Short mmCIF file of C-alpha atoms in Angstrom, two decimals:
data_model
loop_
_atom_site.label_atom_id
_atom_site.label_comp_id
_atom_site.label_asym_id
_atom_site.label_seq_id
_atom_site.Cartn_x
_atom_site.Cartn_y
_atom_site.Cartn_z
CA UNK W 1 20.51 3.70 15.51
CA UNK W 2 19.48 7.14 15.95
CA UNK W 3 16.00 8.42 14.37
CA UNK W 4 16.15 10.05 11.16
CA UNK W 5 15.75 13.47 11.32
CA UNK W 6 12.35 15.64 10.25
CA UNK W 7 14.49 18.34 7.72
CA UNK W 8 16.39 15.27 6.03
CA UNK W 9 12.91 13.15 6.23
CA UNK W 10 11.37 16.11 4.62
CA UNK W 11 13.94 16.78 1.86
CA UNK W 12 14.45 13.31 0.67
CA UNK W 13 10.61 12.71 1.00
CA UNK W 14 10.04 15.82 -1.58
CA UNK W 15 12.73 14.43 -3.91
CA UNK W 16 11.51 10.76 -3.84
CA UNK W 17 8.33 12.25 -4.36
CA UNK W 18 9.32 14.14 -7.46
CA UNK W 19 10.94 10.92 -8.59
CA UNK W 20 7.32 8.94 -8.44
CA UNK W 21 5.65 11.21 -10.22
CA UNK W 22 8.19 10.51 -13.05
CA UNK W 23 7.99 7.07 -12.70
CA UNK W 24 4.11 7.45 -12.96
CA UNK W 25 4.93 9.62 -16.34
CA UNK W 26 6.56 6.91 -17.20
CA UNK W 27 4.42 4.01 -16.31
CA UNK W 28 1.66 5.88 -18.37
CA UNK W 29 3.82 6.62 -21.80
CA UNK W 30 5.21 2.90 -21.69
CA UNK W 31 2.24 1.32 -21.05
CA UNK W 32 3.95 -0.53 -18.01
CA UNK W 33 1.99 -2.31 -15.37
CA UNK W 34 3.23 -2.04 -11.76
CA UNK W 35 2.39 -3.84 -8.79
CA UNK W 36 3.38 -3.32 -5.38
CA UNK W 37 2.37 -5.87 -2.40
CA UNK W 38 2.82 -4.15 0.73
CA UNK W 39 2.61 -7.02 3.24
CA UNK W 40 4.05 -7.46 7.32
CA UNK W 41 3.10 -6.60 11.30
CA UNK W 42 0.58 -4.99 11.84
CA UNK W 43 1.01 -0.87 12.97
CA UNK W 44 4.12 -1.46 10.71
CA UNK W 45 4.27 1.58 8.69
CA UNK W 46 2.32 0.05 5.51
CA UNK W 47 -0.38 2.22 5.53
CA UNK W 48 1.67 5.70 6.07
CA UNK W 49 4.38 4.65 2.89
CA UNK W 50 1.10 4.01 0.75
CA UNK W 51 -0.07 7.58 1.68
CA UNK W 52 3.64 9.21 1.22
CA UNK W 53 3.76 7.18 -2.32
CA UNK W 54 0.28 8.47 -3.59
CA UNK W 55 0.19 11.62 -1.66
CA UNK W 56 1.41 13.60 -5.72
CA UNK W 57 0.65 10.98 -8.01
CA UNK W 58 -2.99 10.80 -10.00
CA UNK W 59 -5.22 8.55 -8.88
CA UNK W 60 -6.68 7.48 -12.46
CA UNK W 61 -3.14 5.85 -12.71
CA UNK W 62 -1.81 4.76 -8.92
CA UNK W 63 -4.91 3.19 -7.20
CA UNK W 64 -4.33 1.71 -4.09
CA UNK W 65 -6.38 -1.50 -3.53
CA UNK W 66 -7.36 -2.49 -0.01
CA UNK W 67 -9.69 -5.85 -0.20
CA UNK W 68 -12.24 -6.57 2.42
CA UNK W 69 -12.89 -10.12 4.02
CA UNK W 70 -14.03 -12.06 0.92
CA UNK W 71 -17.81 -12.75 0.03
CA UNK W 72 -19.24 -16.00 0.78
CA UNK W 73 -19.24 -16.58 -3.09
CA UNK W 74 -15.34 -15.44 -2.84
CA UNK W 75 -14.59 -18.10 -1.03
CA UNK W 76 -15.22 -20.73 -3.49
CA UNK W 77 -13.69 -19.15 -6.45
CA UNK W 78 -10.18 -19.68 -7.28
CA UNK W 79 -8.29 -17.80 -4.36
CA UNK W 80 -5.77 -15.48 -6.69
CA UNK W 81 -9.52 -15.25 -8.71
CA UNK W 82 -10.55 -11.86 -6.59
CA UNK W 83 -6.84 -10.31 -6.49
CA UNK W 84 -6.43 -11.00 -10.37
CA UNK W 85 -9.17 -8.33 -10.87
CA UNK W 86 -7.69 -5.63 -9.40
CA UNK W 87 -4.50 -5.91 -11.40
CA UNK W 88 -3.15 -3.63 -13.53
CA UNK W 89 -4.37 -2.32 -17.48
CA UNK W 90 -1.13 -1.04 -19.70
CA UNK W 91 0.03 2.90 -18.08
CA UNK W 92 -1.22 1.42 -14.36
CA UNK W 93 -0.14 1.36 -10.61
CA UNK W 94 -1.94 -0.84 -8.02
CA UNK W 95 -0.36 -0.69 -4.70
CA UNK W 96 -1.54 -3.65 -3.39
CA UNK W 97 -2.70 -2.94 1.03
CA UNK W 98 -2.16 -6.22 1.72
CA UNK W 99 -2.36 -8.97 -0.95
CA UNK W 100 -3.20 -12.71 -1.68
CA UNK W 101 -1.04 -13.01 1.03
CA UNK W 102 -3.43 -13.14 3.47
CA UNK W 103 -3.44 -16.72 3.24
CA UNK W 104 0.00 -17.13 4.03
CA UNK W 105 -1.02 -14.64 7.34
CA UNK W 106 -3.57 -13.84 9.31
CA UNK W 107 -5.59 -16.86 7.84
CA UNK W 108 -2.63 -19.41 8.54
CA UNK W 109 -2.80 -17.70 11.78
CA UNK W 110 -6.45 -17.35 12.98
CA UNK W 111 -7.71 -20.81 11.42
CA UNK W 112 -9.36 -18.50 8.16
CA UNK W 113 -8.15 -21.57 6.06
CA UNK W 114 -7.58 -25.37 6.41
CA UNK W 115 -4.03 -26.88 6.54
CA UNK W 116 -4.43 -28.23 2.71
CA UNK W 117 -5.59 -24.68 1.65
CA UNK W 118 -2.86 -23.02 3.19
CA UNK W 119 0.22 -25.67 1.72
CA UNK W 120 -2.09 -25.32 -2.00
CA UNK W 121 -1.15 -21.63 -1.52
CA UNK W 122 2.67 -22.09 -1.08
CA UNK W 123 2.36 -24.42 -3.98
CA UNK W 124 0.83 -22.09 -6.09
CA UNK W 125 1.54 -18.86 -4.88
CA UNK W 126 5.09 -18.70 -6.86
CA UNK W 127 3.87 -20.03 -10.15
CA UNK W 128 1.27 -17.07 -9.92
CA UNK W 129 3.63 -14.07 -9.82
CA UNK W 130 5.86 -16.14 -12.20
CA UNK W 131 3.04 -16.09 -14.77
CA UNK W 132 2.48 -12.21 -13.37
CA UNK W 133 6.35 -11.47 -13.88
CA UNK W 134 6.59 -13.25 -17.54
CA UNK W 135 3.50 -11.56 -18.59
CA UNK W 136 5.17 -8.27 -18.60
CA UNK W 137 4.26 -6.63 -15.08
CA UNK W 138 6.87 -5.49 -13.22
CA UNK W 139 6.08 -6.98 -9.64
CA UNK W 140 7.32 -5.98 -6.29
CA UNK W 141 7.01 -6.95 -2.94
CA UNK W 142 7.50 -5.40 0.73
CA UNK W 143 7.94 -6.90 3.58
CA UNK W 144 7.17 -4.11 6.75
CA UNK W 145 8.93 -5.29 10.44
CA UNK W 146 8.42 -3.93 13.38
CA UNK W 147 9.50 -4.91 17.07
CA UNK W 148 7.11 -6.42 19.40
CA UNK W 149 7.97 -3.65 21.93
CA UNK W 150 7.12 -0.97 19.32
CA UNK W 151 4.28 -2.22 17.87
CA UNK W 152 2.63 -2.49 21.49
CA UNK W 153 3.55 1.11 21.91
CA UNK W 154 1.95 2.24 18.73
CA UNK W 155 -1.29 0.17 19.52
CA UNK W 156 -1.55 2.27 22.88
CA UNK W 157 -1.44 5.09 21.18
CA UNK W 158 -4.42 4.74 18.78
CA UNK W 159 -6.16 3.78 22.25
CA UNK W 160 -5.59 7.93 23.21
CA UNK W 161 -5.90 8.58 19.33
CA UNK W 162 -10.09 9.62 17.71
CA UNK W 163 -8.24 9.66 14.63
CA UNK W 164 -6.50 6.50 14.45
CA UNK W 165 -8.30 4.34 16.93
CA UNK W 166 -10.03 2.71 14.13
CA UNK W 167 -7.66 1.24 12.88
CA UNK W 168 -6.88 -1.26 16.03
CA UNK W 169 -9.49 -4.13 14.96
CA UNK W 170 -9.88 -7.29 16.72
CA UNK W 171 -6.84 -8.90 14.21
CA UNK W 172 -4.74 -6.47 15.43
CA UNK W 173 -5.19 -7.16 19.01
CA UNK W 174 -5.27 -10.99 18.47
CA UNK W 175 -1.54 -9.89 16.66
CA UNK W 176 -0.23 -8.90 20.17
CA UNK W 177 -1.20 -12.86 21.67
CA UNK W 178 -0.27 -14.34 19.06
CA UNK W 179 3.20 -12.80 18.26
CA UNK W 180 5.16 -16.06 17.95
CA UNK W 181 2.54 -17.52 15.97
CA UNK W 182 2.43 -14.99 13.51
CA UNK W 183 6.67 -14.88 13.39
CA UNK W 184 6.44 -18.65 12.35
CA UNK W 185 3.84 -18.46 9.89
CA UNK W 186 5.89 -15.07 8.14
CA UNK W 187 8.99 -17.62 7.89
CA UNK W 188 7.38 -20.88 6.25
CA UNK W 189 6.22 -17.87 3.76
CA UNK W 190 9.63 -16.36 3.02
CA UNK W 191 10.70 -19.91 2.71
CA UNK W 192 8.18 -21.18 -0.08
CA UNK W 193 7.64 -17.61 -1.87
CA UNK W 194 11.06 -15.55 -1.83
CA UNK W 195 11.90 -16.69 -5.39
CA UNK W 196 14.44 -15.24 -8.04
CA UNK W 197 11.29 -13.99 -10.00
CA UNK W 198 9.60 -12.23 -7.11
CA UNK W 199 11.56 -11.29 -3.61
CA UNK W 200 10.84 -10.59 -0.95
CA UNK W 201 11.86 -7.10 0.52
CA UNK W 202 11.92 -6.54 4.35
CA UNK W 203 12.07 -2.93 5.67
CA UNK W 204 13.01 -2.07 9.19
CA UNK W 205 9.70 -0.46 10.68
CA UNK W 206 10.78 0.98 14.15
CA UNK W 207 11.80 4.31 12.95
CA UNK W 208 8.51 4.92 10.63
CA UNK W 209 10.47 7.93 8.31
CA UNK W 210 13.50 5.92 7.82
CA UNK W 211 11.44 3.42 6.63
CA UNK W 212 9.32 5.30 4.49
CA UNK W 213 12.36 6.52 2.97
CA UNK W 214 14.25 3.10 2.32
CA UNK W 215 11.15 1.38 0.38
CA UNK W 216 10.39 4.34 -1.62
CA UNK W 217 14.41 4.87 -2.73
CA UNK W 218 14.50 1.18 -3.34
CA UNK W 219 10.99 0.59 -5.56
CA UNK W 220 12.61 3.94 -7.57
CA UNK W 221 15.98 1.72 -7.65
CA UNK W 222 14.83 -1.86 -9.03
CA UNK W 223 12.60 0.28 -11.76
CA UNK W 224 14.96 1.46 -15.11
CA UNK W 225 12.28 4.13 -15.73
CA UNK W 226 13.70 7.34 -17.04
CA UNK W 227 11.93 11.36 -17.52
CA UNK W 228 9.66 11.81 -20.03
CA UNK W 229 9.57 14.72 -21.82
CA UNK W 230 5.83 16.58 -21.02
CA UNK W 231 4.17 18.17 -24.65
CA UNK W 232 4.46 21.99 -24.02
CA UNK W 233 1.44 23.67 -22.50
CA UNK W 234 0.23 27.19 -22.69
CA UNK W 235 -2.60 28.81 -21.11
CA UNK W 236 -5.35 30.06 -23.58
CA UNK W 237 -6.08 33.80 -23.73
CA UNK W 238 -9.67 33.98 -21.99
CA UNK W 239 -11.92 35.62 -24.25
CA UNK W 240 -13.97 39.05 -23.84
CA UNK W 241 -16.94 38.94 -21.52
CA UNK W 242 -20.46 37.91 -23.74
CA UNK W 243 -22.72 39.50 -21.15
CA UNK W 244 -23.20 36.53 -18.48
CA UNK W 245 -23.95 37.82 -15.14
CA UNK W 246 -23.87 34.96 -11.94
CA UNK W 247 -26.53 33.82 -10.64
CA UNK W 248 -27.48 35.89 -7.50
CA UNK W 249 -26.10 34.43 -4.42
CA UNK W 250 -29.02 34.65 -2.48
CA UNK W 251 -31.08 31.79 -4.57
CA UNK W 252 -28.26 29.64 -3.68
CA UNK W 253 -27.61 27.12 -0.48
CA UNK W 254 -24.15 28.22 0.18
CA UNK W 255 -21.78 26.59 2.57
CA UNK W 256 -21.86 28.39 6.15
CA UNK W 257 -18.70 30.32 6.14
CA UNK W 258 -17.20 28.51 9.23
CA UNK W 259 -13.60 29.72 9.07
CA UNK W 260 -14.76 33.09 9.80
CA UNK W 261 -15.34 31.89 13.56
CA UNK W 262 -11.50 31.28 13.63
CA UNK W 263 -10.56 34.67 13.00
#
């Protein structure tokens, strides 16, 4: 399948685009709560569709939520117990980088978690986001592929890449050994978690627009959010000058002007 195109990338991108930032008018007048698990390979494309989602939408209401290794005194809580504070008030978006399915993952994976912790979390992992989905919030979750083949390519990339070599950790490299591994542990997953309640959604990774466009035109499809109408604004008339005069630059610290050295 050819790669999608940059103009028809573009275009689509600025209407979905438009189309969030309704949905996020609309999430905030309806008091909704959305959740979005973004889950899958690693150099997958999760990170960029988080950052095309967000890129117009206000913070205050889409916060993206991106948990570190838990604490020692995480790790004898509860498991959901850390993820269930970082869900959503009434009018709220959490885009979830990676979610309480870690377990299922990259701690099945790496030995993070015994055998009886991991099979608890299968157990349990469905009633949660039942219990999420009856309480009200509208759940959804994303599944992000990508070939072996590609995913090598992108890692070699970040090698030649200051700006994006951070993100190749030690997981990620481990990902590239333990492909098979990782493949297995993704399908026991699907197989205890897809449920009616709570799919899963998988989106093709190789070409990274196309699949920034298919998750973001289906999340806008499985929501029935509609326009809201915005209360009509006007600018004020600025009122005549009282007499302030600024400060004098020169008792200031001002900011070298280093664009000038561009010119």
């Amino acid at each position: 399948m050819a790669k999608l195109g940059r103009q028809a990338y573009e275009e689509e991108l600025l209407r979905l685009q438009t189309e969030l930032v309704k949905l996020q008018e609309w999430v905030k007048a309806t008091g909704a709560r959305l959740v979005v698990a973004f889950e899958g390979r690693d150099a997958a494309g999760k990170g960029s569709a988080i950052k095309r989602i967000t890129e117009h939408l206000n913070p205050r209401v889409a916060r993206i939520v991106a948990l570190p290794a838990p604490s020692e005194r995480e790790r004898t809580q509860w498991y959901f117990q850390r993820y269930v504070a970082h869900l959503p008030a009434a009018g709220e978006i959490v885009l979830l980088d990676r979610s309480w399915y870690n377990r299922a993952g990259v701690e099945r994976v790496m030995g993070y978690c015994t055998p009886e912790e991991h099979r608890l979390f299968l157990r349990q992992c469905p009633q949660f986001e039942r219990m999420l989905v009856e309480d009200g919030v509208l759940l959804r979750k994303y599944w992000f592929s990508v070939s072996d083949s590609e995913q090598e390519r992108r890692f070699r990339k970040r090698l030649d890449d200051p700006l994006k070599r951070w993100k190749l950790s030690p997981m990620d490299l481990e990902s590239l050994t333990r492909w098979e591994d990782y493949s297995r542990a993704k399908d026991e997953m699907m197989v205890h978690t897809d449920v009616a309640e709570s799919p899963w959604n998988v989106v093709e990774g190789d070409d990274k627009r196309r699949a920034r466009i298919n998750m973001i035109a289906h999340l806008l499809s499985t929501i029935d959010y509609h326009e809201v109408t915005a209360p009509g604004i006007e600018l004020p008339v600025r009122p005549p000058s009282s007499g302030y005069q600024r400060t004098d630059r020169a008792l200031q610290r001002e900011v070298p002007d280093h664009a000038a050295k561009l010119v």
